[in-house]
mmCIF file of C-alpha atoms in Angstrom:
data_model
loop_
_atom_site.group_PDB
_atom_site.id
_atom_site.type_symbol
_atom_site.label_atom_id
_atom_site.label_comp_id
_atom_site.label_asym_id
_atom_site.label_seq_id
_atom_site.Cartn_x
_atom_site.Cartn_y
_atom_site.Cartn_z
ATOM 1 C CA MET A 25 -114.314 103.593 215.154
ATOM 2 C CA ALA A 26 -113.298 102.555 211.631
ATOM 3 C CA ALA A 27 -109.724 101.936 212.789
ATOM 4 C CA LYS A 28 -111.019 99.617 215.509
ATOM 5 C CA ARG A 29 -112.972 97.585 212.909
ATOM 6 C CA VAL A 30 -109.914 97.354 210.664
ATOM 7 C CA GLY A 31 -107.859 96.130 213.632
ATOM 8 C CA GLN A 32 -110.493 93.539 214.501
ATOM 9 C CA ARG A 33 -110.613 92.380 210.864
ATOM 10 C CA ARG A 34 -106.818 92.016 210.792
ATOM 11 C CA GLN A 35 -106.932 89.966 213.980
ATOM 12 C CA GLY A 36 -109.606 87.746 212.427
ATOM 13 C CA LEU A 37 -107.549 87.257 209.266
ATOM 14 C CA ALA A 38 -104.495 86.406 211.363
ATOM 15 C CA ARG A 39 -106.536 83.785 213.264
ATOM 16 C CA ASP A 40 -107.793 82.322 209.968
ATOM 17 C CA ARG A 41 -104.228 82.111 208.620
ATOM 18 C CA LEU A 42 -103.100 80.405 211.822
ATOM 19 C CA ASP A 43 -105.988 77.923 211.528
ATOM 20 C CA LEU A 44 -104.922 77.095 207.975
ATOM 21 C CA VAL A 45 -101.292 76.628 209.000
ATOM 22 C CA ARG A 46 -102.388 74.279 211.772
ATOM 23 C CA ALA A 47 -104.721 72.463 209.374
ATOM 24 C CA ARG A 48 -101.848 71.706 207.029
ATOM 25 C CA ARG A 49 -100.119 69.947 209.889
ATOM 26 C CA SER A 50 -103.157 68.147 211.230
ATOM 27 C CA PRO A 51 -106.505 67.879 209.382
ATOM 28 C CA CYS A 52 -108.359 67.392 212.660
ATOM 29 C CA LEU A 53 -107.578 71.010 213.635
ATOM 30 C CA LEU A 54 -109.584 72.493 210.768
ATOM 31 C CA PRO A 55 -112.215 74.973 211.949
ATOM 32 C CA ALA A 56 -115.789 74.008 211.134
ATOM 33 C CA HIS A 57 -116.141 76.671 208.405
ATOM 34 C CA ALA A 58 -113.080 75.324 206.568
ATOM 35 C CA GLU A 59 -114.844 72.051 205.664
ATOM 36 C CA ARG A 60 -116.003 73.527 202.361
ATOM 37 C CA HIS A 61 -112.466 74.627 201.506
ATOM 38 C CA ARG A 62 -110.982 71.153 201.829
ATOM 39 C CA PRO A 63 -110.586 69.135 198.631
ATOM 40 C CA LEU A 64 -113.795 67.322 197.753
ATOM 41 C CA SER A 65 -112.206 63.894 198.020
ATOM 42 C CA ILE A 66 -111.113 64.598 201.613
ATOM 43 C CA ALA A 67 -114.446 66.179 202.531
ATOM 44 C CA ALA A 68 -116.354 63.269 200.963
ATOM 45 C CA ALA A 69 -114.219 60.681 202.739
ATOM 46 C CA SER A 70 -114.632 62.383 206.108
ATOM 47 C CA ASN A 71 -118.427 62.409 205.994
ATOM 48 C CA GLY A 72 -119.015 59.178 204.067
ATOM 49 C CA ARG A 73 -120.493 60.860 200.963
ATOM 50 C CA GLN A 74 -119.299 60.241 197.444
ATOM 51 C CA PRO A 75 -118.457 63.210 195.186
ATOM 52 C CA MET A 76 -121.573 64.506 193.452
ATOM 53 C CA VAL A 77 -119.838 65.766 190.293
ATOM 54 C CA GLU A 78 -120.118 63.522 187.255
ATOM 55 C CA GLN A 79 -118.134 63.555 184.046
ATOM 56 C CA LEU A 80 -120.001 64.805 180.963
ATOM 57 C CA SER A 81 -121.380 62.197 178.581
ATOM 58 C CA ASP A 82 -120.107 62.242 174.989
ATOM 59 C CA GLU A 83 -123.297 64.011 173.880
ATOM 60 C CA GLU A 84 -123.115 66.619 176.674
ATOM 61 C CA ARG A 85 -119.419 67.206 175.947
ATOM 62 C CA GLY A 86 -120.121 67.757 172.244
ATOM 63 C CA GLU A 87 -122.907 70.252 172.957
ATOM 64 C CA ALA A 88 -120.757 72.132 175.468
ATOM 65 C CA LEU A 89 -117.781 72.334 173.101
ATOM 66 C CA ASP A 90 -120.034 73.679 170.324
ATOM 67 C CA GLU A 91 -121.083 76.541 172.602
ATOM 68 C CA LEU A 92 -117.569 77.230 173.943
ATOM 69 C CA ASP A 93 -116.010 78.012 170.563
ATOM 70 C CA GLU A 94 -113.128 80.067 172.056
ATOM 71 C CA TRP A 95 -112.001 77.122 174.208
ATOM 72 C CA ASP A 96 -109.785 74.304 172.946
ATOM 73 C CA TYR A 97 -110.496 70.706 173.887
ATOM 74 C CA ASP A 98 -107.649 68.513 175.136
ATOM 75 C CA GLU A 99 -108.878 64.975 174.526
ATOM 76 C CA GLY A 100 -105.987 63.364 176.400
ATOM 77 C CA ARG A 101 -106.867 65.191 179.624
ATOM 78 C CA ASP A 102 -110.601 65.626 178.927
ATOM 79 C CA ALA A 103 -110.106 69.333 179.649
ATOM 80 C CA ILE A 104 -110.727 72.684 177.989
ATOM 81 C CA SER A 105 -108.250 75.530 177.780
ATOM 82 C CA ARG A 106 -108.109 79.097 176.568
ATOM 83 C CA SER A 107 -105.445 81.795 176.351
ATOM 84 C CA PHE A 108 -106.273 85.424 177.077
ATOM 85 C CA THR A 109 -104.040 88.317 176.012
ATOM 86 C CA PHE A 110 -104.237 91.779 177.562
ATOM 87 C CA ASP A 111 -102.511 95.126 177.016
ATOM 88 C CA ASP A 112 -100.164 94.690 179.964
ATOM 89 C CA PHE A 113 -99.457 92.784 183.169
ATOM 90 C CA SER A 114 -101.826 94.925 185.262
ATOM 91 C CA GLU A 115 -104.793 94.061 183.052
ATOM 92 C CA ALA A 116 -103.862 90.377 183.066
ATOM 93 C CA PHE A 117 -103.513 90.362 186.841
ATOM 94 C CA ALA A 118 -106.827 92.209 187.291
ATOM 95 C CA PHE A 119 -108.488 89.562 185.110
ATOM 96 C CA MET A 120 -106.947 86.793 187.219
ATOM 97 C CA THR A 121 -108.312 88.467 190.334
ATOM 98 C CA ARG A 122 -111.824 88.517 188.878
ATOM 99 C CA VAL A 123 -111.479 84.843 187.867
ATOM 100 C CA ALA A 124 -110.246 83.995 191.382
ATOM 101 C CA LEU A 125 -113.404 85.551 192.850
ATOM 102 C CA LEU A 126 -115.535 83.535 190.415
ATOM 103 C CA ALA A 127 -113.638 80.386 191.331
ATOM 104 C CA GLU A 128 -114.352 80.913 195.014
ATOM 105 C CA LYS A 129 -118.016 81.636 194.296
ATOM 106 C CA HIS A 130 -118.343 78.480 192.163
ATOM 107 C CA ASP A 131 -116.017 76.449 194.426
ATOM 108 C CA HIS A 132 -114.244 75.334 191.266
ATOM 109 C CA HIS A 133 -110.660 76.416 190.706
ATOM 110 C CA PRO A 134 -108.814 76.528 187.380
ATOM 111 C CA GLU A 135 -105.331 75.445 186.486
ATOM 112 C CA TRP A 136 -103.688 78.585 185.165
ATOM 113 C CA SER A 137 -100.501 80.436 184.424
ATOM 114 C CA ASN A 138 -99.589 84.027 183.736
ATOM 115 C CA VAL A 139 -96.690 85.445 181.744
ATOM 116 C CA TRP A 140 -96.733 89.244 181.542
ATOM 117 C CA ASN A 141 -99.887 90.056 179.510
ATOM 118 C CA ARG A 142 -101.059 86.471 178.864
ATOM 119 C CA VAL A 143 -103.207 84.236 181.044
ATOM 120 C CA ASP A 144 -103.644 80.554 180.138
ATOM 121 C CA ILE A 145 -106.534 78.716 181.804
ATOM 122 C CA THR A 146 -107.333 74.993 181.825
ATOM 123 C CA LEU A 147 -110.548 73.604 183.258
ATOM 124 C CA THR A 148 -111.212 69.994 184.195
ATOM 125 C CA THR A 149 -112.841 68.341 187.182
ATOM 126 C CA HIS A 150 -110.341 66.013 188.801
ATOM 127 C CA ASP A 151 -112.944 64.382 191.059
ATOM 128 C CA ALA A 152 -115.060 63.510 188.001
ATOM 129 C CA GLY A 153 -112.088 62.283 186.000
ATOM 130 C CA GLY A 154 -112.575 64.880 183.261
ATOM 131 C CA LEU A 155 -114.872 67.546 181.934
ATOM 132 C CA SER A 156 -118.029 68.237 183.976
ATOM 133 C CA HIS A 157 -120.848 70.761 184.069
ATOM 134 C CA ARG A 158 -118.769 72.715 186.602
ATOM 135 C CA ASP A 159 -116.115 73.331 183.931
ATOM 136 C CA VAL A 160 -118.679 74.460 181.371
ATOM 137 C CA THR A 161 -120.318 76.832 183.876
ATOM 138 C CA MET A 162 -116.930 78.234 184.895
ATOM 139 C CA ALA A 163 -115.853 78.714 181.249
ATOM 140 C CA GLU A 164 -119.082 80.586 180.491
ATOM 141 C CA ALA A 165 -118.586 82.816 183.547
ATOM 142 C CA ILE A 166 -114.988 83.537 182.514
ATOM 143 C CA ASP A 167 -116.131 84.361 178.979
ATOM 144 C CA ASP A 168 -118.642 86.842 180.426
ATOM 145 C CA LEU A 169 -115.738 88.703 182.045
ATOM 146 C CA VAL A 170 -114.041 89.415 178.718
ATOM 147 C CA ASP A 171 -117.004 89.783 176.351
#
C-alpha cells in the first residue's frame, strides 16, 4: 500500500514538473495552483491588482536595522545582508534547506550564495524597490534558525 502511494506521489511530482516546463514556454499553460508561484509583478498584471508590498519609510528602516544588529545594510541597494559560517558544507546546506522552507512559507525568497561552510544571504523586495516588512520578517525568521 505504501509503495502505491509513493508511486502516485512520484507521478504527481512528474506532472507538476511537466506543468512548470510548459509554463516556461507559455504562461497561459500555468495550472491554477501555480498562480501564487509566479512573480508578483506578473501575477499583479494578470489580475489587474498592484503589488501590495511597500518600501519601508526612513523611520521604519532605522527601527528595523536597530533590531537586526547582525545584518549589514547596503544603502545603494536598500538591502540587508548577513554571512553565516558553519562547521562544514553539510551544516551549511542543511541551513539553506531550512531557509528555503521558510522562504516558501513566507513567499519571499532571498538572494544567496554558498561556498563550502559559508552562506551569504541578501534580502530586499524588488517589487517594493527596496527594503520592506517582508525582508525584516524573513531576517528575523532566519535569525531564529541559528540562535
